[in-house]
Amino acid sequence: MSGFIDYSATARETERALLRAGLALGIDWHDAAAVQAIVRETLDRRQGLHRGAARLPHGRERQRLQLCALVVLRRRIEVEYEPAVACAATGVWRALSQALDHELAGRLGA
């Protein structure tokens, strides 16, 4: 079934959504500390370490949740389908991917 999905197009669309979400939140993708903070928050949320409010999120909290979900989605595309999307990575994704690698290495003690 995987022959029906254009992973390069999906990666590009995900990266455009990342860029839009970052712009909406005022994130400077060239600021390594800001990118690292996004990655840290994403991993904390995935591990259940960052609890949201008891109510349904809205506004900036919802935008941050969506940004974290996009980071996870793009990483999954990268890991599972890298040969198909290797050339599709933008500067935004390269920065996030490097920050993810760095954060994961630190958490795993590598």
N, CA, C and O atoms as CSV, one atom per row, in Angstrom:
chain,resi,resn,atom,element,x,y,z
A,1,MET,N,N,0.795,-1.202,0.000
A,1,MET,CA,C,0.000,0.000,0.000
A,1,MET,C,C,0.842,1.273,0.000
A,1,MET,O,O,0.372,2.326,-0.431
A,2,SER,N,N,2.076,1.183,0.479
A,2,SER,CA,C,2.881,2.384,0.579
A,2,SER,C,C,3.175,3.012,-0.779
A,2,SER,O,O,3.601,4.165,-0.833
A,3,GLY,N,N,2.961,2.288,-1.874
A,3,GLY,CA,C,3.173,2.822,-3.200
A,3,GLY,C,C,2.194,3.929,-3.561
A,3,GLY,O,O,2.412,4.643,-4.540
A,4,PHE,N,N,1.140,4.082,-2.806
A,4,PHE,CA,C,0.130,5.084,-3.099
A,4,PHE,C,C,0.392,6.421,-2.421
A,4,PHE,O,O,-0.300,7.397,-2.710
A,5,ILE,N,N,1.362,6.490,-1.537
A,5,ILE,CA,C,1.635,7.717,-0.787
A,5,ILE,C,C,2.900,8.366,-1.324
A,5,ILE,O,O,3.930,7.710,-1.483
A,6,ASP,N,N,2.813,9.655,-1.601
A,6,ASP,CA,C,3.975,10.416,-2.043
A,6,ASP,C,C,4.631,11.003,-0.789
A,6,ASP,O,O,4.238,12.071,-0.320
A,7,TYR,N,N,5.628,10.301,-0.252
A,7,TYR,CA,C,6.253,10.716,0.995
A,7,TYR,C,C,7.018,12.027,0.861
A,7,TYR,O,O,7.096,12.798,1.818
A,8,SER,N,N,7.575,12.284,-0.295
A,8,SER,CA,C,8.267,13.555,-0.500
A,8,SER,C,C,7.284,14.712,-0.396
A,8,SER,O,O,7.572,15.724,0.244
A,9,ALA,N,N,6.127,14.563,-1.024
A,9,ALA,CA,C,5.102,15.609,-0.953
A,9,ALA,C,C,4.585,15.758,0.478
A,9,ALA,O,O,4.374,16.874,0.952
A,10,THR,N,N,4.384,14.643,1.157
A,10,THR,CA,C,3.919,14.687,2.541
A,10,THR,C,C,4.940,15.386,3.429
A,10,THR,O,O,4.570,16.178,4.296
A,11,ALA,N,N,6.226,15.099,3.219
A,11,ALA,CA,C,7.283,15.754,3.990
A,11,ALA,C,C,7.289,17.249,3.717
A,11,ALA,O,O,7.408,18.048,4.646
A,12,ARG,N,N,7.162,17.638,2.454
A,12,ARG,CA,C,7.147,19.077,2.109
A,12,ARG,C,C,5.948,19.775,2.746
A,12,ARG,O,O,6.084,20.871,3.289
A,13,GLU,N,N,4.782,19.149,2.682
A,13,GLU,CA,C,3.579,19.744,3.283
A,13,GLU,C,C,3.728,19.876,4.793
A,13,GLU,O,O,3.321,20.881,5.375
A,14,THR,N,N,4.306,18.872,5.421
A,14,THR,CA,C,4.518,18.911,6.867
A,14,THR,C,C,5.493,20.030,7.223
A,14,THR,O,O,5.290,20.738,8.209
A,15,GLU,N,N,6.533,20.190,6.441
A,15,GLU,CA,C,7.500,21.253,6.709
A,15,GLU,C,C,6.891,22.637,6.496
A,15,GLU,O,O,7.209,23.567,7.238
A,16,ARG,N,N,6.024,22.788,5.498
A,16,ARG,CA,C,5.326,24.073,5.316
A,16,ARG,C,C,4.435,24.350,6.521
A,16,ARG,O,O,4.359,25.486,6.990
A,17,ALA,N,N,3.760,23.317,7.024
A,17,ALA,CA,C,2.916,23.490,8.207
A,17,ALA,C,C,3.765,23.850,9.427
A,17,ALA,O,O,3.349,24.667,10.248
A,18,LEU,N,N,4.953,23.245,9.552
A,18,LEU,CA,C,5.876,23.600,10.638
A,18,LEU,C,C,6.272,25.067,10.548
A,18,LEU,O,O,6.279,25.780,11.552
A,19,LEU,N,N,6.596,25.507,9.357
A,19,LEU,CA,C,6.999,26.894,9.157
A,19,LEU,C,C,5.865,27.841,9.521
A,19,LEU,O,O,6.085,28.835,10.213
A,20,ARG,N,N,4.645,27.541,9.060
A,20,ARG,CA,C,3.488,28.384,9.387
A,20,ARG,C,C,3.217,28.412,10.884
A,20,ARG,O,O,2.951,29.472,11.451
A,21,ALA,N,N,3.285,27.248,11.525
A,21,ALA,CA,C,3.036,27.180,12.971
A,21,ALA,C,C,4.091,27.973,13.727
A,21,ALA,O,O,3.774,28.679,14.685
A,22,GLY,N,N,5.336,27.861,13.301
A,22,GLY,CA,C,6.413,28.625,13.936
A,22,GLY,C,C,6.233,30.114,13.768
A,22,GLY,O,O,6.467,30.882,14.701
A,23,LEU,N,N,5.815,30.533,12.575
A,23,LEU,CA,C,5.574,31.954,12.340
A,23,LEU,C,C,4.435,32.469,13.219
A,23,LEU,O,O,4.517,33.563,13.778
A,24,ALA,N,N,3.377,31.676,13.335
A,24,ALA,CA,C,2.233,32.072,14.164
A,24,ALA,C,C,2.633,32.234,15.627
A,24,ALA,O,O,2.080,33.070,16.342
A,25,LEU,N,N,3.605,31.422,16.069
A,25,LEU,CA,C,4.063,31.482,17.457
A,25,LEU,C,C,5.252,32.424,17.644
A,25,LEU,O,O,5.729,32.606,18.764
A,26,GLY,N,N,5.729,33.021,16.555
A,26,GLY,CA,C,6.854,33.946,16.651
A,26,GLY,C,C,8.194,33.269,16.894
A,26,GLY,O,O,9.071,33.845,17.538
A,27,ILE,N,N,8.360,32.059,16.389
A,27,ILE,CA,C,9.594,31.302,16.609
A,27,ILE,C,C,10.619,31.663,15.549
A,27,ILE,O,O,10.320,31.670,14.355
A,28,ASP,N,N,11.823,31.961,15.995
A,28,ASP,CA,C,12.943,32.230,15.096
A,28,ASP,C,C,13.671,30.905,14.887
A,28,ASP,O,O,14.332,30.409,15.800
A,29,TRP,N,N,13.555,30.336,13.697
A,29,TRP,CA,C,14.137,29.031,13.417
A,29,TRP,C,C,15.658,29.055,13.404
A,29,TRP,O,O,16.295,28.002,13.408
A,30,HIS,N,N,16.243,30.244,13.388
A,30,HIS,CA,C,17.707,30.363,13.422
A,30,HIS,C,C,18.231,30.458,14.849
A,30,HIS,O,O,19.442,30.426,15.068
A,31,ASP,N,N,17.334,30.573,15.816
A,31,ASP,CA,C,17.695,30.647,17.230
A,31,ASP,C,C,17.771,29.221,17.788
A,31,ASP,O,O,16.748,28.584,18.039
A,32,ALA,N,N,18.998,28.736,17.975
A,32,ALA,CA,C,19.202,27.346,18.406
A,32,ALA,C,C,18.519,27.062,19.745
A,32,ALA,O,O,17.989,25.969,19.948
A,33,ALA,N,N,18.529,28.026,20.650
A,33,ALA,CA,C,17.899,27.814,21.959
A,33,ALA,C,C,16.383,27.663,21.819
A,33,ALA,O,O,15.780,26.839,22.506
A,34,ALA,N,N,15.768,28.443,20.942
A,34,ALA,CA,C,14.321,28.345,20.732
A,34,ALA,C,C,13.956,27.008,20.102
A,34,ALA,O,O,12.968,26.384,20.489
A,35,VAL,N,N,14.747,26.573,19.138
A,35,VAL,CA,C,14.493,25.282,18.483
A,35,VAL,C,C,14.673,24.147,19.486
A,35,VAL,O,O,13.879,23.206,19.513
A,36,GLN,N,N,15.713,24.236,20.305
A,36,GLN,CA,C,15.948,23.200,21.318
A,36,GLN,C,C,14.795,23.162,22.324
A,36,GLN,O,O,14.407,22.087,22.780
A,37,ALA,N,N,14.250,24.325,22.669
A,37,ALA,CA,C,13.119,24.376,23.601
A,37,ALA,C,C,11.888,23.696,23.009
A,37,ALA,O,O,11.152,23.015,23.724
A,38,ILE,N,N,11.660,23.874,21.716
A,38,ILE,CA,C,10.529,23.217,21.054
A,38,ILE,C,C,10.714,21.707,21.087
A,38,ILE,O,O,9.781,20.960,21.378
A,39,VAL,N,N,11.919,21.274,20.787
A,39,VAL,CA,C,12.219,19.841,20.789
A,39,VAL,C,C,12.052,19.262,22.184
A,39,VAL,O,O,11.468,18.190,22.347
A,40,ARG,N,N,12.557,19.958,23.186
A,40,ARG,CA,C,12.441,19.488,24.574
A,40,ARG,C,C,10.965,19.378,24.972
A,40,ARG,O,O,10.553,18.390,25.579
A,41,GLU,N,N,10.174,20.397,24.627
A,41,GLU,CA,C,8.745,20.367,24.944
A,41,GLU,C,C,8.050,19.214,24.215
A,41,GLU,O,O,7.201,18.533,24.790
A,42,THR,N,N,8.412,19.003,22.959
A,42,THR,CA,C,7.811,17.914,22.188
A,42,THR,C,C,8.087,16.563,22.835
A,42,THR,O,O,7.177,15.753,23.013
A,43,LEU,N,N,9.338,16.327,23.181
A,43,LEU,CA,C,9.687,15.049,23.804
A,43,LEU,C,C,9.062,14.909,25.181
A,43,LEU,O,O,8.630,13.818,25.554
A,44,ASP,N,N,9.007,15.992,25.941
A,44,ASP,CA,C,8.353,15.937,27.252
A,44,ASP,C,C,6.877,15.584,27.104
A,44,ASP,O,O,6.346,14.783,27.873
A,45,ARG,N,N,6.225,16.177,26.125
A,45,ARG,CA,C,4.809,15.871,25.896
A,45,ARG,C,C,4.632,14.410,25.491
A,45,ARG,O,O,3.697,13.749,25.943
A,46,ARG,N,N,5.519,13.910,24.651
A,46,ARG,CA,C,5.431,12.512,24.208
A,46,ARG,C,C,5.630,11.553,25.370
A,46,ARG,O,O,5.061,10.462,25.379
A,47,GLN,N,N,6.429,11.948,26.347
A,47,GLN,CA,C,6.695,11.097,27.500
A,47,GLN,C,C,5.719,11.351,28.643
A,47,GLN,O,O,5.815,10.715,29.692
A,48,GLY,N,N,4.787,12.267,28.451
A,48,GLY,CA,C,3.806,12.564,29.478
A,48,GLY,C,C,4.348,13.433,30.602
A,48,GLY,O,O,3.749,13.501,31.675
A,49,LEU,N,N,5.475,14.098,30.367
A,49,LEU,CA,C,6.075,14.932,31.403
A,49,LEU,C,C,5.528,16.356,31.407
A,49,LEU,O,O,5.692,17.082,32.388
A,50,HIS,N,N,4.890,16.750,30.335
A,50,HIS,CA,C,4.347,18.111,30.219
A,50,HIS,C,C,2.839,17.991,30.124
A,50,HIS,O,O,2.295,17.603,29.090
A,51,ARG,N,N,2.182,18.324,31.203
A,51,ARG,CA,C,0.727,18.210,31.247
A,51,ARG,C,C,0.091,19.516,30.819
A,51,ARG,O,O,0.485,20.596,31.258
A,52,GLY,N,N,-0.898,19.395,29.956
A,52,GLY,CA,C,-1.675,20.553,29.563
A,52,GLY,C,C,-2.749,20.844,30.593
A,52,GLY,O,O,-2.892,20.130,31.585
A,53,ALA,N,N,-3.483,21.879,30.347
A,53,ALA,CA,C,-4.584,22.232,31.237
A,53,ALA,C,C,-5.683,21.176,31.130
A,53,ALA,O,O,-5.758,20.447,30.141
A,54,ALA,N,N,-6.526,21.098,32.142
A,54,ALA,CA,C,-7.595,20.115,32.166
A,54,ALA,C,C,-8.651,20.415,31.091
A,54,ALA,O,O,-9.363,19.514,30.647
A,55,ARG,N,N,-8.744,21.644,30.692
A,55,ARG,CA,C,-9.724,22.027,29.675
A,55,ARG,C,C,-9.151,21.778,28.282
A,55,ARG,O,O,-7.961,21.505,28.124
A,56,LEU,N,N,-10.002,21.875,27.295
A,56,LEU,CA,C,-9.534,21.742,25.918
A,56,LEU,C,C,-8.633,22.932,25.587
A,56,LEU,O,O,-8.988,24.076,25.868
A,57,PRO,N,N,-7.479,22.670,24.997
A,57,PRO,CA,C,-6.563,23.773,24.699
A,57,PRO,C,C,-7.098,24.664,23.579
A,57,PRO,O,O,-7.780,24.203,22.665
A,58,HIS,N,N,-6.774,25.930,23.674
A,58,HIS,CA,C,-7.129,26.869,22.617
A,58,HIS,C,C,-6.041,27.938,22.537
A,58,HIS,O,O,-5.174,28.021,23.407
A,59,GLY,N,N,-6.096,28.734,21.512
A,59,GLY,CA,C,-5.122,29.811,21.351
A,59,GLY,C,C,-3.698,29.296,21.187
A,59,GLY,O,O,-3.440,28.340,20.456
A,60,ARG,N,N,-2.781,29.957,21.889
A,60,ARG,CA,C,-1.362,29.614,21.763
A,60,ARG,C,C,-1.051,28.195,22.247
A,60,ARG,O,O,-0.177,27.528,21.692
A,61,GLU,N,N,-1.757,27.737,23.267
A,61,GLU,CA,C,-1.520,26.375,23.759
A,61,GLU,C,C,-1.866,25.354,22.672
A,61,GLU,O,O,-1.139,24.382,22.471
A,62,ARG,N,N,-2.961,25.581,21.987
A,62,ARG,CA,C,-3.349,24.676,20.897
A,62,ARG,C,C,-2.332,24.738,19.761
A,62,ARG,O,O,-1.996,23.710,19.174
A,63,GLN,N,N,-1.841,25.936,19.447
A,63,GLN,CA,C,-0.830,26.084,18.401
A,63,GLN,C,C,0.455,25.343,18.776
A,63,GLN,O,O,1.081,24.713,17.923
A,64,ARG,N,N,0.845,25.417,20.042
A,64,ARG,CA,C,2.052,24.703,20.483
A,64,ARG,C,C,1.854,23.193,20.398
A,64,ARG,O,O,2.767,22.469,20.000
A,65,LEU,N,N,0.671,22.715,20.769
A,65,LEU,CA,C,0.366,21.291,20.643
A,65,LEU,C,C,0.456,20.847,19.188
A,65,LEU,O,O,1.007,19.787,18.891
A,66,GLN,N,N,-0.079,21.645,18.295
A,66,GLN,CA,C,-0.030,21.313,16.878
A,66,GLN,C,C,1.409,21.314,16.366
A,66,GLN,O,O,1.791,20.453,15.574
A,67,LEU,N,N,2.197,22.275,16.818
A,67,LEU,CA,C,3.600,22.323,16.420
A,67,LEU,C,C,4.332,21.066,16.888
A,67,LEU,O,O,5.098,20.472,16.128
A,68,CYS,N,N,4.103,20.669,18.112
A,68,CYS,CA,C,4.740,19.452,18.639
A,68,CYS,C,C,4.306,18.225,17.839
A,68,CYS,O,O,5.126,17.355,17.545
A,69,ALA,N,N,3.036,18.154,17.490
A,69,ALA,CA,C,2.543,17.027,16.697
A,69,ALA,C,C,3.189,17.002,15.316
A,69,ALA,O,O,3.498,15.931,14.795
A,70,LEU,N,N,3.392,18.172,14.724
A,70,LEU,CA,C,4.045,18.238,13.416
A,70,LEU,C,C,5.498,17.789,13.493
A,70,LEU,O,O,5.992,17.127,12.580
A,71,VAL,N,N,6.184,18.142,14.574
A,71,VAL,CA,C,7.570,17.703,14.755
A,71,VAL,C,C,7.622,16.178,14.806
A,71,VAL,O,O,8.480,15.561,14.175
A,72,VAL,N,N,6.705,15.573,15.556
A,72,VAL,CA,C,6.671,14.115,15.673
A,72,VAL,C,C,6.346,13.486,14.317
A,72,VAL,O,O,6.980,12.506,13.924
A,73,LEU,N,N,5.379,14.031,13.611
A,73,LEU,CA,C,5.002,13.497,12.307
A,73,LEU,C,C,6.170,13.574,11.324
A,73,LEU,O,O,6.454,12.606,10.617
A,74,ARG,N,N,6.837,14.709,11.280
A,74,ARG,CA,C,7.944,14.871,10.321
A,74,ARG,C,C,9.100,13.934,10.667
A,74,ARG,O,O,9.743,13.379,9.776
A,75,ARG,N,N,9.361,13.762,11.963
A,75,ARG,CA,C,10.432,12.841,12.364
A,75,ARG,C,C,10.090,11.412,11.958
A,75,ARG,O,O,10.954,10.660,11.508
A,76,ARG,N,N,8.827,11.048,12.120
A,76,ARG,CA,C,8.417,9.701,11.738
A,76,ARG,C,C,8.598,9.477,10.236
A,76,ARG,O,O,9.044,8.412,9.811
A,77,ILE,N,N,8.253,10.476,9.446
A,77,ILE,CA,C,8.464,10.383,7.997
A,77,ILE,C,C,9.948,10.223,7.706
A,77,ILE,O,O,10.338,9.405,6.874
A,78,GLU,N,N,10.771,11.001,8.388
A,78,GLU,CA,C,12.218,10.948,8.181
A,78,GLU,C,C,12.781,9.568,8.524
A,78,GLU,O,O,13.590,9.020,7.776
A,79,VAL,N,N,12.360,9.024,9.630
A,79,VAL,CA,C,12.903,7.744,10.090
A,79,VAL,C,C,12.414,6.586,9.228
A,79,VAL,O,O,13.199,5.715,8.853
A,80,GLU,N,N,11.127,6.573,8.914
A,80,GLU,CA,C,10.555,5.426,8.208
A,80,GLU,C,C,10.740,5.468,6.694
A,80,GLU,O,O,10.792,4.424,6.044
A,81,TYR,N,N,10.840,6.668,6.135
A,81,TYR,CA,C,10.847,6.776,4.675
A,81,TYR,C,C,11.969,7.669,4.161
A,81,TYR,O,O,11.820,8.315,3.124
A,82,GLU,N,N,13.080,7.711,4.869
A,82,GLU,CA,C,14.191,8.602,4.529
A,82,GLU,C,C,14.628,8.537,3.065
A,82,GLU,O,O,14.852,9.592,2.471
A,83,PRO,N,N,14.760,7.363,2.455
A,83,PRO,CA,C,15.194,7.359,1.054
A,83,PRO,C,C,14.267,8.162,0.142
A,83,PRO,O,O,14.715,8.746,-0.845
A,84,ALA,N,N,12.991,8.189,0.469
A,84,ALA,CA,C,12.038,8.902,-0.376
A,84,ALA,C,C,12.024,10.397,-0.129
A,84,ALA,O,O,11.604,11.162,-0.996
A,85,VAL,N,N,12.481,10.832,1.050
A,85,VAL,CA,C,12.340,12.251,1.390
A,85,VAL,C,C,13.664,12.923,1.737
A,85,VAL,O,O,13.660,14.039,2.257
A,86,ALA,N,N,14.774,12.286,1.469
A,86,ALA,CA,C,16.072,12.832,1.871
A,86,ALA,C,C,16.321,14.212,1.285
A,86,ALA,O,O,16.876,15.078,1.961
A,87,CYS,N,N,15.929,14.425,0.063
A,87,CYS,CA,C,16.208,15.705,-0.584
A,87,CYS,C,C,15.145,16.754,-0.274
A,87,CYS,O,O,15.299,17.910,-0.665
A,88,ALA,N,N,14.074,16.379,0.418
A,88,ALA,CA,C,12.972,17.304,0.666
A,88,ALA,C,C,13.168,18.165,1.909
A,88,ALA,O,O,12.384,19.086,2.139
A,89,ALA,N,N,14.181,17.895,2.706
A,89,ALA,CA,C,14.346,18.607,3.977
A,89,ALA,C,C,14.702,20.077,3.754
A,89,ALA,O,O,15.575,20.410,2.952
A,90,THR,N,N,14.008,20.936,4.479
A,90,THR,CA,C,14.277,22.371,4.427
A,90,THR,C,C,15.172,22.762,5.590
A,90,THR,O,O,15.497,21.933,6.439
A,91,GLY,N,N,15.567,24.027,5.626
A,91,GLY,CA,C,16.386,24.524,6.732
A,91,GLY,C,C,15.688,24.384,8.072
A,91,GLY,O,O,16.325,24.093,9.084
A,92,VAL,N,N,14.377,24.592,8.078
A,92,VAL,CA,C,13.609,24.461,9.318
A,92,VAL,C,C,13.698,23.025,9.828
A,92,VAL,O,O,13.964,22.793,11.008
A,93,TRP,N,N,13.474,22.070,8.937
A,93,TRP,CA,C,13.522,20.691,9.400
A,93,TRP,C,C,14.930,20.280,9.777
A,93,TRP,O,O,15.110,19.536,10.741
A,94,ARG,N,N,15.924,20.736,9.053
A,94,ARG,CA,C,17.304,20.375,9.402
A,94,ARG,C,C,17.630,20.856,10.812
A,94,ARG,O,O,18.251,20.131,11.589
A,95,ALA,N,N,17.215,22.072,11.141
A,95,ALA,CA,C,17.462,22.611,12.485
A,95,ALA,C,C,16.736,21.772,13.540
A,95,ALA,O,O,17.320,21.432,14.569
A,96,LEU,N,N,15.480,21.440,13.292
A,96,LEU,CA,C,14.718,20.632,14.240
A,96,LEU,C,C,15.288,19.224,14.351
A,96,LEU,O,O,15.368,18.672,15.448
A,97,SER,N,N,15.677,18.648,13.242
A,97,SER,CA,C,16.216,17.292,13.252
A,97,SER,C,C,17.522,17.217,14.038
A,97,SER,O,O,17.733,16.284,14.813
A,98,GLN,N,N,18.393,18.198,13.838
A,98,GLN,CA,C,19.649,18.240,14.592
A,98,GLN,C,C,19.378,18.420,16.078
A,98,GLN,O,O,20.031,17.789,16.910
A,99,ALA,N,N,18.417,19.281,16.418
A,99,ALA,CA,C,18.067,19.488,17.821
A,99,ALA,C,C,17.471,18.213,18.419
A,99,ALA,O,O,17.760,17.875,19.566
A,100,LEU,N,N,16.650,17.510,17.655
A,100,LEU,CA,C,16.092,16.242,18.124
A,100,LEU,C,C,17.194,15.225,18.382
A,100,LEU,O,O,17.201,14.560,19.418
A,101,ASP,N,N,18.122,15.102,17.443
A,101,ASP,CA,C,19.234,14.167,17.625
A,101,ASP,C,C,20.029,14.506,18.879
A,101,ASP,O,O,20.393,13.618,19.650
A,102,HIS,N,N,20.296,15.793,19.080
A,102,HIS,CA,C,21.059,16.242,20.248
A,102,HIS,C,C,20.312,15.951,21.542
A,102,HIS,O,O,20.898,15.440,22.497
A,103,GLU,N,N,19.031,16.269,21.581
A,103,GLU,CA,C,18.215,16.063,22.782
A,103,GLU,C,C,18.068,14.570,23.094
A,103,GLU,O,O,18.166,14.164,24.252
A,104,LEU,N,N,17.836,13.768,22.076
A,104,LEU,CA,C,17.711,12.331,22.297
A,104,LEU,C,C,19.017,11.719,22.796
A,104,LEU,O,O,19.007,10.862,23.679
A,105,ALA,N,N,20.131,12.156,22.235
A,105,ALA,CA,C,21.427,11.652,22.690
A,105,ALA,C,C,21.645,12.005,24.155
A,105,ALA,O,O,22.160,11.193,24.925
A,106,GLY,N,N,21.254,13.215,24.538
A,106,GLY,CA,C,21.401,13.617,25.936
A,106,GLY,C,C,20.502,12.816,26.868
A,106,GLY,O,O,20.909,12.447,27.969
A,107,ARG,N,N,19.283,12.551,26.425
A,107,ARG,CA,C,18.351,11.794,27.273
A,107,ARG,C,C,18.723,10.322,27.374
A,107,ARG,O,O,18.456,9.674,28.386
A,108,LEU,N,N,19.333,9.805,26.331
A,108,LEU,CA,C,19.714,8.396,26.336
A,108,LEU,C,C,21.116,8.187,26.894
A,108,LEU,O,O,21.570,7.052,27.037
A,109,GLY,N,N,21.802,9.290,27.209
A,109,GLY,CA,C,23.133,9.188,27.773
A,109,GLY,C,C,24.185,8.760,26.772
A,109,GLY,O,O,25.237,8.243,27.146
A,110,ALA,N,N,23.899,8.976,25.497
A,110,ALA,CA,C,24.860,8.578,24.450
A,110,ALA,C,C,25.900,9.639,24.216
A,110,ALA,O,O,26.780,9.465,23.373
